[in-house]
mmCIF file of C-alpha atoms in Angstrom:
data_model
loop_
_atom_site.group_PDB
_atom_site.id
_atom_site.type_symbol
_atom_site.label_atom_id
_atom_site.label_comp_id
_atom_site.label_asym_id
_atom_site.label_seq_id
_atom_site.Cartn_x
_atom_site.Cartn_y
_atom_site.Cartn_z
ATOM 1 C CA MET A 1 308.059 -78.979 -163.043
ATOM 2 C CA GLN A 2 306.128 -75.950 -164.162
ATOM 3 C CA LEU A 3 303.270 -77.987 -165.610
ATOM 4 C CA ASN A 4 302.452 -79.221 -162.107
ATOM 5 C CA ASN A 5 302.118 -75.692 -160.711
ATOM 6 C CA LYS A 6 298.555 -75.330 -159.428
ATOM 7 C CA ASN A 7 298.689 -71.565 -160.042
ATOM 8 C CA ILE A 8 299.254 -71.924 -163.780
ATOM 9 C CA LEU A 9 296.010 -72.032 -165.747
ATOM 10 C CA LYS A 10 295.865 -73.064 -169.373
ATOM 11 C CA PRO A 11 293.014 -72.895 -171.889
ATOM 12 C CA VAL A 12 290.940 -76.038 -172.423
ATOM 13 C CA LYS A 13 288.150 -76.721 -174.911
ATOM 14 C CA ILE A 14 284.771 -77.672 -173.523
ATOM 15 C CA THR A 15 283.497 -81.068 -174.695
ATOM 16 C CA GLY A 16 280.179 -80.992 -172.850
ATOM 17 C CA ASN A 17 278.098 -78.958 -170.407
ATOM 18 C CA VAL A 18 274.963 -80.672 -169.104
ATOM 19 C CA GLU A 19 272.376 -79.280 -166.704
ATOM 20 C CA ILE A 20 271.752 -82.332 -164.499
ATOM 21 C CA SER A 21 269.395 -80.546 -162.077
ATOM 22 C CA PRO A 22 267.943 -77.017 -162.027
ATOM 23 C CA ASP A 23 270.927 -74.625 -162.107
ATOM 24 C CA VAL A 24 273.409 -77.472 -161.489
ATOM 25 C CA TYR A 25 275.807 -78.336 -164.315
ATOM 26 C CA LEU A 26 278.456 -80.902 -165.143
ATOM 27 C CA VAL A 27 281.039 -79.306 -167.437
ATOM 28 C CA SER A 28 283.736 -81.401 -169.123
ATOM 29 C CA TRP A 29 286.905 -81.110 -171.184
ATOM 30 C CA ARG A 30 289.483 -83.577 -172.505
ATOM 31 C CA ARG A 31 291.673 -85.062 -169.787
ATOM 32 C CA ASP A 32 295.383 -84.503 -170.392
ATOM 33 C CA ALA A 33 296.862 -85.478 -167.006
ATOM 34 C CA ASP A 34 296.679 -88.158 -164.368
ATOM 35 C CA PHE A 35 295.146 -87.372 -160.983
ATOM 36 C CA ASN A 36 294.141 -88.933 -157.689
ATOM 37 C CA PRO A 37 290.394 -89.233 -157.008
ATOM 38 C CA GLY A 38 289.329 -86.391 -154.727
ATOM 39 C CA GLN A 39 291.763 -83.824 -156.097
ATOM 40 C CA VAL A 40 290.737 -80.382 -157.329
ATOM 41 C CA VAL A 41 291.442 -77.940 -160.148
ATOM 42 C CA LYS A 42 291.378 -74.166 -160.282
ATOM 43 C CA ILE A 43 289.032 -72.801 -162.947
ATOM 44 C CA ALA A 44 288.486 -69.396 -164.524
ATOM 45 C CA ALA A 45 286.372 -68.165 -167.431
ATOM 46 C CA ASP A 46 289.269 -66.018 -168.635
ATOM 47 C CA ASN A 47 292.793 -65.162 -167.574
ATOM 48 C CA GLN A 48 291.802 -61.805 -166.089
ATOM 49 C CA GLU A 49 289.708 -62.924 -163.101
ATOM 50 C CA PRO A 50 290.856 -64.926 -160.064
ATOM 51 C CA PRO A 51 290.071 -68.641 -160.395
ATOM 52 C CA ARG A 52 287.784 -70.735 -158.203
ATOM 53 C CA ILE A 53 288.506 -74.225 -156.887
ATOM 54 C CA TYR A 54 286.367 -77.233 -157.890
ATOM 55 C CA SER A 55 286.665 -80.928 -157.168
ATOM 56 C CA ILE A 56 287.210 -83.206 -160.127
ATOM 57 C CA CYS A 57 284.021 -85.198 -160.628
ATOM 58 C CA SER A 58 285.246 -87.768 -163.155
ATOM 59 C CA GLY A 59 287.020 -91.079 -162.671
ATOM 60 C CA THR A 60 290.650 -91.856 -163.339
ATOM 61 C CA ARG A 61 289.690 -94.013 -166.320
ATOM 62 C CA ASP A 62 287.424 -91.413 -167.912
ATOM 63 C CA GLU A 63 288.573 -89.579 -171.007
ATOM 64 C CA ALA A 64 287.434 -86.197 -169.705
ATOM 65 C CA PHE A 65 287.851 -84.003 -166.680
ATOM 66 C CA SER A 66 284.475 -82.949 -165.279
ATOM 67 C CA VAL A 67 283.445 -80.587 -162.502
ATOM 68 C CA LEU A 68 280.055 -80.179 -160.869
ATOM 69 C CA PHE A 69 278.841 -76.677 -160.060
ATOM 70 C CA ASN A 70 275.693 -74.836 -159.134
ATOM 71 C CA VAL A 71 274.939 -71.422 -160.565
ATOM 72 C CA LYS A 72 275.189 -68.568 -158.084
ATOM 73 C CA ASP A 73 273.383 -65.515 -159.431
ATOM 74 C CA GLU A 74 275.673 -63.167 -157.531
ATOM 75 C CA GLY A 75 278.795 -65.003 -158.711
ATOM 76 C CA SER A 76 281.152 -63.800 -161.422
ATOM 77 C CA LEU A 77 282.095 -67.272 -162.682
ATOM 78 C CA THR A 78 279.261 -69.798 -162.480
ATOM 79 C CA PRO A 79 276.713 -67.833 -164.581
ATOM 80 C CA ARG A 80 279.340 -67.656 -167.338
ATOM 81 C CA MET A 81 280.217 -71.336 -166.958
ATOM 82 C CA ALA A 82 276.546 -72.265 -167.353
ATOM 83 C CA GLU A 83 276.556 -70.627 -170.793
ATOM 84 C CA LEU A 84 279.559 -72.579 -172.083
ATOM 85 C CA ARG A 85 279.026 -74.833 -175.068
ATOM 86 C CA ARG A 86 281.091 -77.482 -176.820
ATOM 87 C CA GLY A 87 284.196 -75.850 -178.309
ATOM 88 C CA ASP A 88 284.197 -72.866 -175.945
ATOM 89 C CA THR A 89 287.262 -72.106 -173.844
ATOM 90 C CA LEU A 90 287.711 -72.444 -170.104
ATOM 91 C CA TYR A 91 290.928 -72.043 -168.116
ATOM 92 C CA SER A 92 292.054 -74.821 -165.776
ATOM 93 C CA SER A 93 295.024 -75.660 -163.567
ATOM 94 C CA PRO A 94 296.585 -79.114 -163.252
ATOM 95 C CA PRO A 95 294.989 -81.372 -160.600
ATOM 96 C CA TYR A 96 296.246 -81.011 -157.036
ATOM 97 C CA GLY A 97 295.117 -81.515 -153.435
ATOM 98 C CA THR A 98 295.201 -84.026 -150.594
ATOM 99 C CA PHE A 99 291.510 -84.879 -150.092
ATOM 100 C CA THR A 100 292.113 -88.338 -151.524
ATOM 101 C CA SER A 101 290.856 -91.787 -150.615
ATOM 102 C CA ASP A 102 292.286 -95.264 -151.017
ATOM 103 C CA ASP A 103 290.833 -98.771 -151.174
ATOM 104 C CA GLY A 104 290.513 -99.067 -147.372
ATOM 105 C CA PRO A 105 287.149 -98.870 -145.566
ATOM 106 C CA ALA A 106 285.861 -95.353 -144.895
ATOM 107 C CA TRP A 107 282.775 -93.192 -144.544
ATOM 108 C CA TRP A 108 282.101 -90.531 -147.165
ATOM 109 C CA ILE A 109 279.830 -87.738 -145.882
ATOM 110 C CA ALA A 110 278.651 -84.931 -148.160
ATOM 111 C CA THR A 111 276.151 -82.138 -148.606
ATOM 112 C CA GLY A 112 275.011 -80.699 -151.930
ATOM 113 C CA THR A 113 277.616 -80.547 -154.688
ATOM 114 C CA GLY A 114 280.143 -81.773 -152.114
ATOM 115 C CA ILE A 115 279.265 -85.180 -153.548
ATOM 116 C CA ALA A 116 281.643 -84.457 -156.477
ATOM 117 C CA PRO A 117 284.917 -85.880 -155.083
ATOM 118 C CA TYR A 118 283.121 -89.019 -153.914
ATOM 119 C CA TYR A 119 281.710 -89.545 -157.383
ATOM 120 C CA SER A 120 285.277 -89.342 -158.695
ATOM 121 C CA MET A 121 286.334 -91.939 -156.116
ATOM 122 C CA PHE A 122 283.277 -94.051 -156.988
ATOM 123 C CA ARG A 123 284.024 -93.969 -160.714
ATOM 124 C CA SER A 124 287.655 -94.853 -159.936
ATOM 125 C CA GLY A 125 286.650 -98.126 -158.257
ATOM 126 C CA LEU A 126 287.056 -97.133 -154.601
ATOM 127 C CA ALA A 127 283.471 -97.596 -153.363
ATOM 128 C CA GLY A 128 283.549 -101.302 -152.510
ATOM 129 C CA ASN A 129 283.934 -100.927 -148.740
ATOM 130 C CA LYS A 130 282.653 -97.394 -148.215
ATOM 131 C CA VAL A 131 279.562 -95.913 -146.566
ATOM 132 C CA LEU A 132 278.177 -92.838 -148.340
ATOM 133 C CA VAL A 133 275.872 -90.336 -146.622
ATOM 134 C CA HIS A 134 274.561 -87.479 -148.792
ATOM 135 C CA GLY A 135 272.457 -84.607 -147.473
ATOM 136 C CA VAL A 136 270.490 -82.172 -149.637
ATOM 137 C CA ARG A 137 267.591 -79.768 -149.293
ATOM 138 C CA HIS A 138 265.435 -81.049 -152.146
ATOM 139 C CA ALA A 139 264.896 -84.514 -153.599
ATOM 140 C CA ASN A 140 266.129 -83.522 -157.070
ATOM 141 C CA GLN A 141 269.592 -82.764 -155.657
ATOM 142 C CA PHE A 142 270.788 -86.347 -155.133
ATOM 143 C CA TYR A 143 273.275 -86.044 -157.979
ATOM 144 C CA PHE A 144 274.372 -89.416 -159.446
ATOM 145 C CA GLY A 145 272.006 -91.101 -156.978
ATOM 146 C CA GLU A 146 270.937 -93.850 -159.361
ATOM 147 C CA SER A 147 274.543 -94.929 -159.890
ATOM 148 C CA PHE A 148 275.286 -94.925 -156.171
ATOM 149 C CA GLU A 149 272.083 -96.815 -155.407
ATOM 150 C CA GLN A 150 272.847 -99.489 -157.969
ATOM 151 C CA GLU A 151 276.446 -100.131 -156.926
ATOM 152 C CA MET A 152 276.419 -99.337 -153.192
ATOM 153 C CA ARG A 153 273.303 -101.181 -152.071
ATOM 154 C CA GLY A 154 272.888 -100.894 -148.324
ATOM 155 C CA SER A 155 275.807 -98.473 -147.989
ATOM 156 C CA TYR A 156 274.292 -95.372 -149.605
ATOM 157 C CA PHE A 157 272.128 -93.190 -147.371
ATOM 158 C CA ARG A 158 270.218 -90.106 -148.486
ATOM 159 C CA CYS A 159 269.050 -87.272 -146.222
ATOM 160 C CA CYS A 160 266.658 -84.542 -147.373
ATOM 161 C CA SER A 161 265.893 -81.616 -145.079
ATOM 162 C CA LYS A 162 263.080 -79.857 -146.985
ATOM 163 C CA GLU A 163 261.066 -82.692 -148.571
ATOM 164 C CA GLU A 164 259.872 -86.152 -147.662
ATOM 165 C CA SER A 165 260.578 -88.978 -150.099
ATOM 166 C CA ASN A 166 260.303 -92.749 -149.998
ATOM 167 C CA GLY A 167 263.520 -94.382 -148.805
ATOM 168 C CA VAL A 168 265.070 -91.051 -147.828
ATOM 169 C CA PHE A 169 265.779 -89.876 -144.278
ATOM 170 C CA HIS A 170 263.809 -86.694 -143.621
ATOM 171 C CA GLY A 171 266.266 -84.333 -141.962
ATOM 172 C CA ARG A 172 269.801 -83.015 -142.074
ATOM 173 C CA VAL A 173 272.924 -85.160 -142.245
ATOM 174 C CA THR A 174 273.793 -84.321 -138.660
ATOM 175 C CA ARG A 175 270.397 -85.514 -137.446
ATOM 176 C CA TYR A 176 270.810 -88.753 -139.353
ATOM 177 C CA LEU A 177 274.247 -89.359 -137.832
ATOM 178 C CA GLU A 178 272.867 -88.815 -134.324
ATOM 179 C CA GLN A 179 270.791 -91.968 -134.838
ATOM 180 C CA VAL A 180 273.752 -94.129 -135.787
ATOM 181 C CA GLU A 181 274.520 -96.419 -132.848
ATOM 182 C CA THR A 182 278.211 -97.030 -133.462
ATOM 183 C CA PHE A 183 280.903 -95.664 -135.738
ATOM 184 C CA PRO A 184 283.634 -98.125 -136.757
ATOM 185 C CA PRO A 185 287.005 -97.323 -135.171
ATOM 186 C CA GLY A 186 290.270 -97.293 -137.077
ATOM 187 C CA ILE A 187 288.879 -95.975 -140.372
ATOM 188 C CA LYS A 188 288.779 -92.534 -141.984
ATOM 189 C CA TYR A 189 285.753 -90.259 -142.128
ATOM 190 C CA TYR A 190 285.665 -87.881 -145.086
ATOM 191 C CA LEU A 191 283.577 -84.694 -144.880
ATOM 192 C CA CYS A 192 282.835 -82.533 -147.906
ATOM 193 C CA GLY A 193 280.264 -79.768 -148.216
ATOM 194 C CA ASN A 194 279.273 -76.493 -146.624
ATOM 195 C CA ALA A 195 281.325 -75.226 -143.707
ATOM 196 C CA GLY A 196 278.510 -75.546 -141.183
ATOM 197 C CA MET A 197 278.060 -79.250 -141.865
ATOM 198 C CA VAL A 198 281.789 -79.983 -141.890
ATOM 199 C CA VAL A 199 282.404 -78.297 -138.541
ATOM 200 C CA GLU A 200 279.294 -79.772 -136.916
ATOM 201 C CA VAL A 201 279.940 -83.319 -138.091
ATOM 202 C CA ARG A 202 283.645 -83.115 -137.238
ATOM 203 C CA ASP A 203 282.844 -82.077 -133.675
ATOM 204 C CA PHE A 204 280.135 -84.724 -133.416
ATOM 205 C CA LEU A 205 282.476 -87.508 -134.543
ATOM 206 C CA ILE A 206 285.147 -86.403 -132.091
ATOM 207 C CA GLU A 207 282.540 -86.485 -129.305
ATOM 208 C CA ARG A 208 281.667 -90.023 -130.400
ATOM 209 C CA GLY A 209 285.287 -91.107 -129.971
ATOM 210 C CA ILE A 210 286.685 -90.734 -133.492
ATOM 211 C CA PRO A 211 290.232 -89.296 -133.310
ATOM 212 C CA TRP A 212 290.636 -85.979 -135.113
ATOM 213 C CA ASN A 213 293.397 -87.402 -137.331
ATOM 214 C CA GLN A 214 290.941 -89.915 -138.788
ATOM 215 C CA ILE A 215 288.681 -87.101 -140.010
ATOM 216 C CA VAL A 216 289.502 -85.597 -143.421
ATOM 217 C CA ALA A 217 287.625 -82.426 -144.378
ATOM 218 C CA GLU A 218 287.057 -80.333 -147.497
ATOM 219 C CA ILE A 219 284.848 -77.231 -147.296
ATOM 220 C CA TYR A 220 282.707 -76.056 -150.209
ATOM 221 C CA PHE A 221 282.015 -72.329 -150.229
#
């Protein structure tokens, strides 16, 4: 069906645009389709420029689609998205993609705004038997951290490379993983974030005996 074509963008009306951390926004619009947690949408500020891909950050029971983005000064889209207000128009594709989880045990590993698909999975009720590792540069970048901490006690691990903070591992995600004694076999390991982290962690897990087909990756540019 044409409506499921990921290359077709349609106008949507913004219902909210909140700056949740310096230059990091959560923009929302009314949800008009079902989706699987972890899927993405293509977004454009108008129908003249090429769209960019963003993970859906909302849960399957939420009334709105949301995406998390950080403003890139050199970008053509994110500075414009940051200025959007309720009632303004954005262009979005239908949801699509295969970076999806289920209710089986797994590890979710993220850097920066790569936490977005895991928050969608979390809000969709899939966090019960998951381990979440989130790496950031600064302590104010643990997006949705309070929710994760409350619901995933003992299974939510934060890594901060530039600042020291109580209860937070001081260092990069890869350095944290090097200190993990064993990785459970027979489960999936999801990687989402910058390309350097994804490649490094993928190779590290393979060296530690995790088969490549149990590693699911999504790169954030």
